[in-house]
Structure formats: C-alpha cells, structure tokens
Amino acid sequence: MRLILIWIALTVALIVPASAHPNIGSAISFAAGVEHPLSGLDHITAMVVVGLWAAAKGNRALWIWPLTFVAIMLIGGGLGLAHIAVPFVAPGILASVVVFGLMVAFAIEPPTWVGAAIIGVFALLHGHAHGAEMPDAVNGLEYLAGFAVATAILHAIGIGLALALQRAAPGPVNRLAGVICVSIGVGLCAGVF
C-alpha cells in the first residue's frame, strides 16, 4: 500500500516539471498537451475512473480499456486539431464522468469489448476537446503526445487507487469511489463545480 502511494505521488510530481518550463523550445507543445487533461475536473475524474473501472474488471480489461481510451482519444484529438466538428462534445464529456462513475459504483462488468466500445465513444469526445482547444503556438504532434501521456498517467493513478482500495476493503470502498465520481459528474452538469 505504501509503495502504491509513493508511486502515485512520484507520478504526479513528474507532471509538474513538464509544465513548469513552458518557454523551452518545442517542449512548450508537449507541456501544453500534458497540462490540458489536468486543467479540468471533468477530464481528471473521467480518466481516473476509467482506471478504477478497468482495475475492478481486471484481466484483459486492465490494459485494454485504458489503451482503448488513449488510442481513440488520439483519433478524437486529430479530429479536433483538423477542426472537424463532432457533436455533443461538452455534454458527452460530462456524461462520461457520470457513466464511468456509475459503472464503478454499481460494479458493472460488461464483456471487455463492450466496455471498450463505451470507453471509445467517450474517449473520442475527450480527445476532440483536447485537440480543438490546442493553443495556436504549439506543435500538434507534440501536443497530442503530451495529452496521451497525461491521460495514461491518470489511468495509472486510477488503477493504482483501485488496487490499493481492493486491498484495504474490497468492493465497498471501490464502489464509494464510483459514487464520488458520479457526484462530481452531477455537480459538473449542474454547474456546481
């Protein structure tokens, strides 16, 4: 448990230097990409809860679901960079927080491919938002790489958190984390956060 907490703390600490020096050559593009998923409670919560859900499902979902999110998010990011419109991006992102939270709260474990499809739909929307909001002064490929890395780290934090919770009190504590995610999602939809 202590090692997991240390790992999570180090992972988060590694994110900070990436955005601390935005004026160094092409690092600005990568740093901006890393920073974007960390700039909104909606993105952070959705990405962490994907990790929670993948860890709760276990087996192949543990790597397929986060990998699906990152891969499809990059496709959405490319669409956003190309200014190709995708409907329902903002409401879909908010819905993703609620839907993923509900999956964890109610311990819903669909077949791996069904979970990947659900995750893929929402990942496309998250990616589109990241790509469409890319600052003008950054390199698109570096920016995409930056937000892919930040997303993978947030998934890893969710997985680490779920594994730690499963050791402490399997089931109920992980479900409580899902309820917290649903509450955040509802709060975001209502404009409370």
JSON list of C-alpha atoms in Angstrom, two decimals:
[
{"chain": "A", "resi": 1, "resn": "MET", "atom": "CA", "xyz": [0.00, 0.00, 0.00]},
{"chain": "A", "resi": 2, "resn": "ARG", "atom": "CA", "xyz": [2.77, 2.41, 0.94]},
{"chain": "A", "resi": 3, "resn": "LEU", "atom": "CA", "xyz": [4.60, 1.67, -2.33]},
{"chain": "A", "resi": 4, "resn": "ILE", "atom": "CA", "xyz": [1.45, 2.42, -4.34]},
{"chain": "A", "resi": 5, "resn": "LEU", "atom": "CA", "xyz": [1.01, 5.77, -2.60]},
{"chain": "A", "resi": 6, "resn": "ILE", "atom": "CA", "xyz": [4.68, 6.63, -3.18]},
{"chain": "A", "resi": 7, "resn": "TRP", "atom": "CA", "xyz": [4.32, 5.63, -6.85]},
{"chain": "A", "resi": 8, "resn": "ILE", "atom": "CA", "xyz": [1.23, 7.84, -7.25]},
{"chain": "A", "resi": 9, "resn": "ALA", "atom": "CA", "xyz": [2.98, 10.78, -5.57]},
{"chain": "A", "resi": 10, "resn": "LEU", "atom": "CA", "xyz": [6.04, 10.41, -7.82]},
{"chain": "A", "resi": 11, "resn": "THR", "atom": "CA", "xyz": [3.88, 10.13, -10.91]},
{"chain": "A", "resi": 12, "resn": "VAL", "atom": "CA", "xyz": [2.06, 13.34, -10.07]},
{"chain": "A", "resi": 13, "resn": "ALA", "atom": "CA", "xyz": [5.35, 15.06, -9.22]},
{"chain": "A", "resi": 14, "resn": "LEU", "atom": "CA", "xyz": [6.73, 14.15, -12.65]},
{"chain": "A", "resi": 15, "resn": "ILE", "atom": "CA", "xyz": [3.87, 16.00, -14.31]},
{"chain": "A", "resi": 16, "resn": "VAL", "atom": "CA", "xyz": [4.74, 19.30, -12.62]},
{"chain": "A", "resi": 17, "resn": "PRO", "atom": "CA", "xyz": [8.21, 19.79, -14.18]},
{"chain": "A", "resi": 18, "resn": "ALA", "atom": "CA", "xyz": [6.76, 19.20, -17.65]},
{"chain": "A", "resi": 19, "resn": "SER", "atom": "CA", "xyz": [4.55, 22.26, -17.32]},
{"chain": "A", "resi": 20, "resn": "ALA", "atom": "CA", "xyz": [6.91, 24.30, -15.19]},
{"chain": "A", "resi": 21, "resn": "HIS", "atom": "CA", "xyz": [9.16, 25.33, -18.10]},
{"chain": "A", "resi": 22, "resn": "PRO", "atom": "CA", "xyz": [6.84, 26.20, -20.98]},
{"chain": "A", "resi": 23, "resn": "ASN", "atom": "CA", "xyz": [9.29, 28.51, -22.77]},
{"chain": "A", "resi": 24, "resn": "ILE", "atom": "CA", "xyz": [11.95, 25.95, -23.64]},
{"chain": "A", "resi": 25, "resn": "GLY", "atom": "CA", "xyz": [11.88, 25.28, -27.39]},
{"chain": "A", "resi": 26, "resn": "SER", "atom": "CA", "xyz": [9.48, 22.62, -28.58]},
{"chain": "A", "resi": 27, "resn": "ALA", "atom": "CA", "xyz": [8.79, 21.44, -25.03]},
{"chain": "A", "resi": 28, "resn": "ILE", "atom": "CA", "xyz": [6.02, 24.04, -24.97]},
{"chain": "A", "resi": 29, "resn": "SER", "atom": "CA", "xyz": [3.90, 21.82, -27.21]},
{"chain": "A", "resi": 30, "resn": "PHE", "atom": "CA", "xyz": [4.38, 18.69, -25.13]},
{"chain": "A", "resi": 31, "resn": "ALA", "atom": "CA", "xyz": [3.92, 20.61, -21.87]},
{"chain": "A", "resi": 32, "resn": "ALA", "atom": "CA", "xyz": [0.71, 22.20, -23.13]},
{"chain": "A", "resi": 33, "resn": "GLY", "atom": "CA", "xyz": [-0.56, 18.75, -24.06]},
{"chain": "A", "resi": 34, "resn": "VAL", "atom": "CA", "xyz": [0.28, 17.35, -20.63]},
{"chain": "A", "resi": 35, "resn": "GLU", "atom": "CA", "xyz": [-1.34, 20.31, -18.95]},
{"chain": "A", "resi": 36, "resn": "HIS", "atom": "CA", "xyz": [-4.67, 20.18, -20.80]},
{"chain": "A", "resi": 37, "resn": "PRO", "atom": "CA", "xyz": [-6.13, 16.96, -19.27]},
{"chain": "A", "resi": 38, "resn": "LEU", "atom": "CA", "xyz": [-5.02, 18.21, -15.87]},
{"chain": "A", "resi": 39, "resn": "SER", "atom": "CA", "xyz": [-6.80, 21.54, -16.29]},
{"chain": "A", "resi": 40, "resn": "GLY", "atom": "CA", "xyz": [-10.36, 20.36, -15.75]},
{"chain": "A", "resi": 41, "resn": "LEU", "atom": "CA", "xyz": [-12.08, 18.32, -13.08]},
{"chain": "A", "resi": 42, "resn": "ASP", "atom": "CA", "xyz": [-14.17, 16.65, -15.80]},
{"chain": "A", "resi": 43, "resn": "HIS", "atom": "CA", "xyz": [-11.13, 15.28, -17.63]},
{"chain": "A", "resi": 44, "resn": "ILE", "atom": "CA", "xyz": [-9.25, 14.28, -14.47]},
{"chain": "A", "resi": 45, "resn": "THR", "atom": "CA", "xyz": [-12.25, 12.47, -12.97]},
{"chain": "A", "resi": 46, "resn": "ALA", "atom": "CA", "xyz": [-13.18, 10.63, -16.18]},
{"chain": "A", "resi": 47, "resn": "MET", "atom": "CA", "xyz": [-9.65, 9.43, -16.79]},
{"chain": "A", "resi": 48, "resn": "VAL", "atom": "CA", "xyz": [-9.04, 8.31, -13.21]},
{"chain": "A", "resi": 49, "resn": "VAL", "atom": "CA", "xyz": [-12.38, 6.49, -13.09]},
{"chain": "A", "resi": 50, "resn": "VAL", "atom": "CA", "xyz": [-11.54, 4.60, -16.31]},
{"chain": "A", "resi": 51, "resn": "GLY", "atom": "CA", "xyz": [-8.54, 3.25, -14.40]},
{"chain": "A", "resi": 52, "resn": "LEU", "atom": "CA", "xyz": [-10.77, 2.40, -11.42]},
{"chain": "A", "resi": 53, "resn": "TRP", "atom": "CA", "xyz": [-13.24, 0.59, -13.68]},
{"chain": "A", "resi": 54, "resn": "ALA", "atom": "CA", "xyz": [-10.52, -1.30, -15.56]},
{"chain": "A", "resi": 55, "resn": "ALA", "atom": "CA", "xyz": [-8.94, -2.47, -12.31]},
{"chain": "A", "resi": 56, "resn": "ALA", "atom": "CA", "xyz": [-12.32, -3.53, -10.93]},
{"chain": "A", "resi": 57, "resn": "LYS", "atom": "CA", "xyz": [-12.98, -5.60, -14.07]},
{"chain": "A", "resi": 58, "resn": "GLY", "atom": "CA", "xyz": [-9.44, -6.95, -14.10]},
{"chain": "A", "resi": 59, "resn": "ASN", "atom": "CA", "xyz": [-7.95, -9.46, -16.53]},
{"chain": "A", "resi": 60, "resn": "ARG", "atom": "CA", "xyz": [-7.59, -8.09, -20.06]},
{"chain": "A", "resi": 61, "resn": "ALA", "atom": "CA", "xyz": [-9.73, -5.02, -19.32]},
{"chain": "A", "resi": 62, "resn": "LEU", "atom": "CA", "xyz": [-6.94, -3.80, -17.05]},
{"chain": "A", "resi": 63, "resn": "TRP", "atom": "CA", "xyz": [-4.86, -2.87, -20.10]},
{"chain": "A", "resi": 64, "resn": "ILE", "atom": "CA", "xyz": [-7.39, -2.94, -22.98]},
{"chain": "A", "resi": 65, "resn": "TRP", "atom": "CA", "xyz": [-9.70, -0.27, -21.56]},
{"chain": "A", "resi": 66, "resn": "PRO", "atom": "CA", "xyz": [-7.03, 2.35, -20.78]},
{"chain": "A", "resi": 67, "resn": "LEU", "atom": "CA", "xyz": [-5.27, 1.62, -24.07]},
{"chain": "A", "resi": 68, "resn": "THR", "atom": "CA", "xyz": [-8.58, 1.98, -25.93]},
{"chain": "A", "resi": 69, "resn": "PHE", "atom": "CA", "xyz": [-9.20, 5.31, -24.24]},
{"chain": "A", "resi": 70, "resn": "VAL", "atom": "CA", "xyz": [-5.78, 6.68, -25.19]},
{"chain": "A", "resi": 71, "resn": "ALA", "atom": "CA", "xyz": [-5.92, 5.37, -28.78]},
{"chain": "A", "resi": 72, "resn": "ILE", "atom": "CA", "xyz": [-9.43, 6.62, -29.54]},
{"chain": "A", "resi": 73, "resn": "MET", "atom": "CA", "xyz": [-8.72, 9.87, -27.69]},
{"chain": "A", "resi": 74, "resn": "LEU", "atom": "CA", "xyz": [-5.80, 10.47, -30.08]},
{"chain": "A", "resi": 75, "resn": "ILE", "atom": "CA", "xyz": [-8.16, 9.96, -33.04]},
{"chain": "A", "resi": 76, "resn": "GLY", "atom": "CA", "xyz": [-10.56, 12.48, -31.50]},
{"chain": "A", "resi": 77, "resn": "GLY", "atom": "CA", "xyz": [-7.63, 14.80, -30.87]},
{"chain": "A", "resi": 78, "resn": "GLY", "atom": "CA", "xyz": [-6.70, 14.60, -34.53]},
{"chain": "A", "resi": 79, "resn": "LEU", "atom": "CA", "xyz": [-10.28, 15.48, -35.49]},
{"chain": "A", "resi": 80, "resn": "GLY", "atom": "CA", "xyz": [-10.17, 18.44, -33.12]},
{"chain": "A", "resi": 81, "resn": "LEU", "atom": "CA", "xyz": [-6.83, 19.62, -34.49]},
{"chain": "A", "resi": 82, "resn": "ALA", "atom": "CA", "xyz": [-8.27, 19.38, -38.02]},
{"chain": "A", "resi": 83, "resn": "HIS", "atom": "CA", "xyz": [-11.33, 21.40, -36.89]},
{"chain": "A", "resi": 84, "resn": "ILE", "atom": "CA", "xyz": [-13.69, 18.58, -37.88]},
{"chain": "A", "resi": 85, "resn": "ALA", "atom": "CA", "xyz": [-16.89, 19.01, -35.93]},
{"chain": "A", "resi": 86, "resn": "VAL", "atom": "CA", "xyz": [-18.06, 16.24, -33.61]},
{"chain": "A", "resi": 87, "resn": "PRO", "atom": "CA", "xyz": [-21.49, 16.61, -31.99]},
{"chain": "A", "resi": 88, "resn": "PHE", "atom": "CA", "xyz": [-22.18, 16.60, -28.26]},
{"chain": "A", "resi": 89, "resn": "VAL", "atom": "CA", "xyz": [-18.56, 17.00, -27.13]},
{"chain": "A", "resi": 90, "resn": "ALA", "atom": "CA", "xyz": [-19.18, 19.05, -23.97]},
{"chain": "A", "resi": 91, "resn": "PRO", "atom": "CA", "xyz": [-22.28, 17.17, -22.78]},
{"chain": "A", "resi": 92, "resn": "GLY", "atom": "CA", "xyz": [-20.63, 13.87, -23.70]},
{"chain": "A", "resi": 93, "resn": "ILE", "atom": "CA", "xyz": [-17.59, 14.66, -21.58]},
{"chain": "A", "resi": 94, "resn": "LEU", "atom": "CA", "xyz": [-19.82, 15.46, -18.60]},
{"chain": "A", "resi": 95, "resn": "ALA", "atom": "CA", "xyz": [-21.86, 12.32, -19.24]},
{"chain": "A", "resi": 96, "resn": "SER", "atom": "CA", "xyz": [-18.67, 10.25, -19.30]},
{"chain": "A", "resi": 97, "resn": "VAL", "atom": "CA", "xyz": [-17.90, 11.19, -15.70]},
{"chain": "A", "resi": 98, "resn": "VAL", "atom": "CA", "xyz": [-21.37, 10.07, -14.61]},
{"chain": "A", "resi": 99, "resn": "VAL", "atom": "CA", "xyz": [-21.46, 6.91, -16.76]},
{"chain": "A", "resi": 100, "resn": "PHE", "atom": "CA", "xyz": [-17.99, 5.72, -15.76]},
{"chain": "A", "resi": 101, "resn": "GLY", "atom": "CA", "xyz": [-18.76, 6.53, -12.12]},
{"chain": "A", "resi": 102, "resn": "LEU", "atom": "CA", "xyz": [-21.97, 4.51, -12.31]},
{"chain": "A", "resi": 103, "resn": "MET", "atom": "CA", "xyz": [-20.10, 1.56, -13.80]},
{"chain": "A", "resi": 104, "resn": "VAL", "atom": "CA", "xyz": [-17.77, 1.55, -10.81]},
{"chain": "A", "resi": 105, "resn": "ALA", "atom": "CA", "xyz": [-20.45, 2.37, -8.21]},
{"chain": "A", "resi": 106, "resn": "PHE", "atom": "CA", "xyz": [-22.68, -0.50, -9.34]},
{"chain": "A", "resi": 107, "resn": "ALA", "atom": "CA", "xyz": [-19.77, -2.84, -10.12]},
{"chain": "A", "resi": 108, "resn": "ILE", "atom": "CA", "xyz": [-20.97, -3.26, -13.71]},
{"chain": "A", "resi": 109, "resn": "GLU", "atom": "CA", "xyz": [-18.62, -5.57, -15.55]},
{"chain": "A", "resi": 110, "resn": "PRO", "atom": "CA", "xyz": [-19.65, -5.89, -19.18]},
{"chain": "A", "resi": 111, "resn": "PRO", "atom": "CA", "xyz": [-17.70, -8.04, -21.61]},
{"chain": "A", "resi": 112, "resn": "THR", "atom": "CA", "xyz": [-14.33, -6.46, -22.29]},
{"chain": "A", "resi": 113, "resn": "TRP", "atom": "CA", "xyz": [-15.26, -5.45, -25.85]},
{"chain": "A", "resi": 114, "resn": "VAL", "atom": "CA", "xyz": [-18.50, -3.75, -24.67]},
{"chain": "A", "resi": 115, "resn": "GLY", "atom": "CA", "xyz": [-16.58, -1.77, -22.05]},
{"chain": "A", "resi": 116, "resn": "ALA", "atom": "CA", "xyz": [-14.01, -0.83, -24.69]},
{"chain": "A", "resi": 117, "resn": "ALA", "atom": "CA", "xyz": [-16.79, 0.39, -27.01]},
{"chain": "A", "resi": 118, "resn": "ILE", "atom": "CA", "xyz": [-18.33, 2.53, -24.25]},
{"chain": "A", "resi": 119, "resn": "ILE", "atom": "CA", "xyz": [-14.94, 3.91, -23.35]},
{"chain": "A", "resi": 120, "resn": "GLY", "atom": "CA", "xyz": [-14.11, 4.55, -27.01]},
{"chain": "A", "resi": 121, "resn": "VAL", "atom": "CA", "xyz": [-17.19, 6.71, -27.59]},
{"chain": "A", "resi": 122, "resn": "PHE", "atom": "CA", "xyz": [-16.37, 8.95, -24.65]},
{"chain": "A", "resi": 123, "resn": "ALA", "atom": "CA", "xyz": [-12.63, 8.94, -25.42]},
{"chain": "A", "resi": 124, "resn": "LEU", "atom": "CA", "xyz": [-13.37, 10.34, -28.88]},
{"chain": "A", "resi": 125, "resn": "LEU", "atom": "CA", "xyz": [-15.19, 13.26, -27.26]},
{"chain": "A", "resi": 126, "resn": "HIS", "atom": "CA", "xyz": [-12.43, 13.90, -24.71]},
{"chain": "A", "resi": 127, "resn": "GLY", "atom": "CA", "xyz": [-9.82, 13.77, -27.46]},
{"chain": "A", "resi": 128, "resn": "HIS", "atom": "CA", "xyz": [-11.77, 16.15, -29.66]},
{"chain": "A", "resi": 129, "resn": "ALA", "atom": "CA", "xyz": [-11.94, 18.66, -26.82]},
{"chain": "A", "resi": 130, "resn": "HIS", "atom": "CA", "xyz": [-8.20, 18.37, -26.24]},
{"chain": "A", "resi": 131, "resn": "GLY", "atom": "CA", "xyz": [-7.40, 18.82, -29.93]},
{"chain": "A", "resi": 132, "resn": "ALA", "atom": "CA", "xyz": [-9.87, 21.64, -30.55]},
{"chain": "A", "resi": 133, "resn": "GLU", "atom": "CA", "xyz": [-8.53, 23.58, -27.56]},
{"chain": "A", "resi": 134, "resn": "MET", "atom": "CA", "xyz": [-4.89, 23.30, -28.61]},
{"chain": "A", "resi": 135, "resn": "PRO", "atom": "CA", "xyz": [-3.12, 26.65, -28.31]},
{"chain": "A", "resi": 136, "resn": "ASP", "atom": "CA", "xyz": [-2.12, 28.17, -31.66]},
{"chain": "A", "resi": 137, "resn": "ALA", "atom": "CA", "xyz": [1.59, 28.38, -30.81]},
{"chain": "A", "resi": 138, "resn": "VAL", "atom": "CA", "xyz": [2.18, 24.67, -30.24]},
{"chain": "A", "resi": 139, "resn": "ASN", "atom": "CA", "xyz": [3.19, 21.69, -32.36]},
{"chain": "A", "resi": 140, "resn": "GLY", "atom": "CA", "xyz": [0.19, 19.38, -32.90]},
{"chain": "A", "resi": 141, "resn": "LEU", "atom": "CA", "xyz": [2.03, 16.06, -32.69]},
{"chain": "A", "resi": 142, "resn": "GLU", "atom": "CA", "xyz": [3.90, 17.02, -29.55]},
{"chain": "A", "resi": 143, "resn": "TYR", "atom": "CA", "xyz": [0.67, 18.31, -28.04]},
{"chain": "A", "resi": 144, "resn": "LEU", "atom": "CA", "xyz": [-1.10, 15.00, -28.84]},
{"chain": "A", "resi": 145, "resn": "ALA", "atom": "CA", "xyz": [1.79, 13.08, -27.27]},
{"chain": "A", "resi": 146, "resn": "GLY", "atom": "CA", "xyz": [1.59, 15.28, -24.17]},
{"chain": "A", "resi": 147, "resn": "PHE", "atom": "CA", "xyz": [-2.08, 14.72, -23.54]},
{"chain": "A", "resi": 148, "resn": "ALA", "atom": "CA", "xyz": [-1.73, 11.00, -24.29]},
{"chain": "A", "resi": 149, "resn": "VAL", "atom": "CA", "xyz": [0.99, 10.71, -21.63]},
{"chain": "A", "resi": 150, "resn": "ALA", "atom": "CA", "xyz": [-1.04, 12.71, -19.09]},
{"chain": "A", "resi": 151, "resn": "THR", "atom": "CA", "xyz": [-4.09, 10.56, -19.79]},
{"chain": "A", "resi": 152, "resn": "ALA", "atom": "CA", "xyz": [-2.13, 7.33, -19.36]},
{"chain": "A", "resi": 153, "resn": "ILE", "atom": "CA", "xyz": [-0.78, 8.64, -16.06]},
{"chain": "A", "resi": 154, "resn": "LEU", "atom": "CA", "xyz": [-4.31, 9.48, -14.86]},
{"chain": "A", "resi": 155, "resn": "HIS", "atom": "CA", "xyz": [-5.46, 5.97, -15.86]},
{"chain": "A", "resi": 156, "resn": "ALA", "atom": "CA", "xyz": [-2.49, 4.51, -13.94]},
{"chain": "A", "resi": 157, "resn": "ILE", "atom": "CA", "xyz": [-3.43, 6.58, -10.89]},
{"chain": "A", "resi": 158, "resn": "GLY", "atom": "CA", "xyz": [-6.97, 5.19, -11.11]},
{"chain": "A", "resi": 159, "resn": "ILE", "atom": "CA", "xyz": [-5.66, 1.64, -11.42]},
{"chain": "A", "resi": 160, "resn": "GLY", "atom": "CA", "xyz": [-3.26, 2.15, -8.51]},
{"chain": "A", "resi": 161, "resn": "LEU", "atom": "CA", "xyz": [-6.02, 3.66, -6.40]},
{"chain": "A", "resi": 162, "resn": "ALA", "atom": "CA", "xyz": [-8.39, 0.78, -7.20]},
{"chain": "A", "resi": 163, "resn": "LEU", "atom": "CA", "xyz": [-5.77, -1.83, -6.36]},
{"chain": "A", "resi": 164, "resn": "ALA", "atom": "CA", "xyz": [-5.00, -0.07, -3.08]},
{"chain": "A", "resi": 165, "resn": "LEU", "atom": "CA", "xyz": [-8.71, 0.16, -2.25]},
{"chain": "A", "resi": 166, "resn": "GLN", "atom": "CA", "xyz": [-9.24, -3.51, -3.12]},
{"chain": "A", "resi": 167, "resn": "ARG", "atom": "CA", "xyz": [-6.57, -4.47, -0.60]},
{"chain": "A", "resi": 168, "resn": "ALA", "atom": "CA", "xyz": [-7.99, -2.22, 2.10]},
{"chain": "A", "resi": 169, "resn": "ALA", "atom": "CA", "xyz": [-11.67, -3.13, 1.71]},
{"chain": "A", "resi": 170, "resn": "PRO", "atom": "CA", "xyz": [-12.61, -4.92, -1.49]},
{"chain": "A", "resi": 171, "resn": "GLY", "atom": "CA", "xyz": [-15.84, -3.88, -3.13]},
{"chain": "A", "resi": 172, "resn": "PRO", "atom": "CA", "xyz": [-17.46, -1.23, -0.94]},
{"chain": "A", "resi": 173, "resn": "VAL", "atom": "CA", "xyz": [-14.59, 1.26, -1.00]},
{"chain": "A", "resi": 174, "resn": "ASN", "atom": "CA", "xyz": [-14.17, 0.98, -4.77]},
{"chain": "A", "resi": 175, "resn": "ARG", "atom": "CA", "xyz": [-17.92, 1.48, -5.16]},
{"chain": "A", "resi": 176, "resn": "LEU", "atom": "CA", "xyz": [-17.71, 4.53, -2.92]},
{"chain": "A", "resi": 177, "resn": "ALA", "atom": "CA", "xyz": [-15.07, 5.94, -5.29]},
{"chain": "A", "resi": 178, "resn": "GLY", "atom": "CA", "xyz": [-17.58, 5.41, -8.12]},
{"chain": "A", "resi": 179, "resn": "VAL", "atom": "CA", "xyz": [-20.27, 7.27, -6.15]},
{"chain": "A", "resi": 180, "resn": "ILE", "atom": "CA", "xyz": [-17.83, 10.15, -5.63]},
{"chain": "A", "resi": 181, "resn": "CYS", "atom": "CA", "xyz": [-17.18, 10.25, -9.39]},
{"chain": "A", "resi": 182, "resn": "VAL", "atom": "CA", "xyz": [-20.93, 10.26, -10.11]},
{"chain": "A", "resi": 183, "resn": "SER", "atom": "CA", "xyz": [-21.36, 13.10, -7.59]},
{"chain": "A", "resi": 184, "resn": "ILE", "atom": "CA", "xyz": [-18.60, 15.09, -9.30]},
{"chain": "A", "resi": 185, "resn": "GLY", "atom": "CA", "xyz": [-20.22, 14.45, -12.69]},
{"chain": "A", "resi": 186, "resn": "VAL", "atom": "CA", "xyz": [-23.66, 15.54, -11.46]},
{"chain": "A", "resi": 187, "resn": "GLY", "atom": "CA", "xyz": [-22.08, 18.60, -9.84]},
{"chain": "A", "resi": 188, "resn": "LEU", "atom": "CA", "xyz": [-20.34, 19.48, -13.11]},
{"chain": "A", "resi": 189, "resn": "CYS", "atom": "CA", "xyz": [-23.59, 19.04, -15.07]},
{"chain": "A", "resi": 190, "resn": "ALA", "atom": "CA", "xyz": [-25.43, 21.26, -12.57]},
{"chain": "A", "resi": 191, "resn": "GLY", "atom": "CA", "xyz": [-22.70, 23.90, -12.70]},
{"chain": "A", "resi": 192, "resn": "VAL", "atom": "CA", "xyz": [-21.80, 23.48, -9.02]},
{"chain": "A", "resi": 193, "resn": "PHE", "atom": "CA", "xyz": [-18.12, 22.77, -9.80]}
]
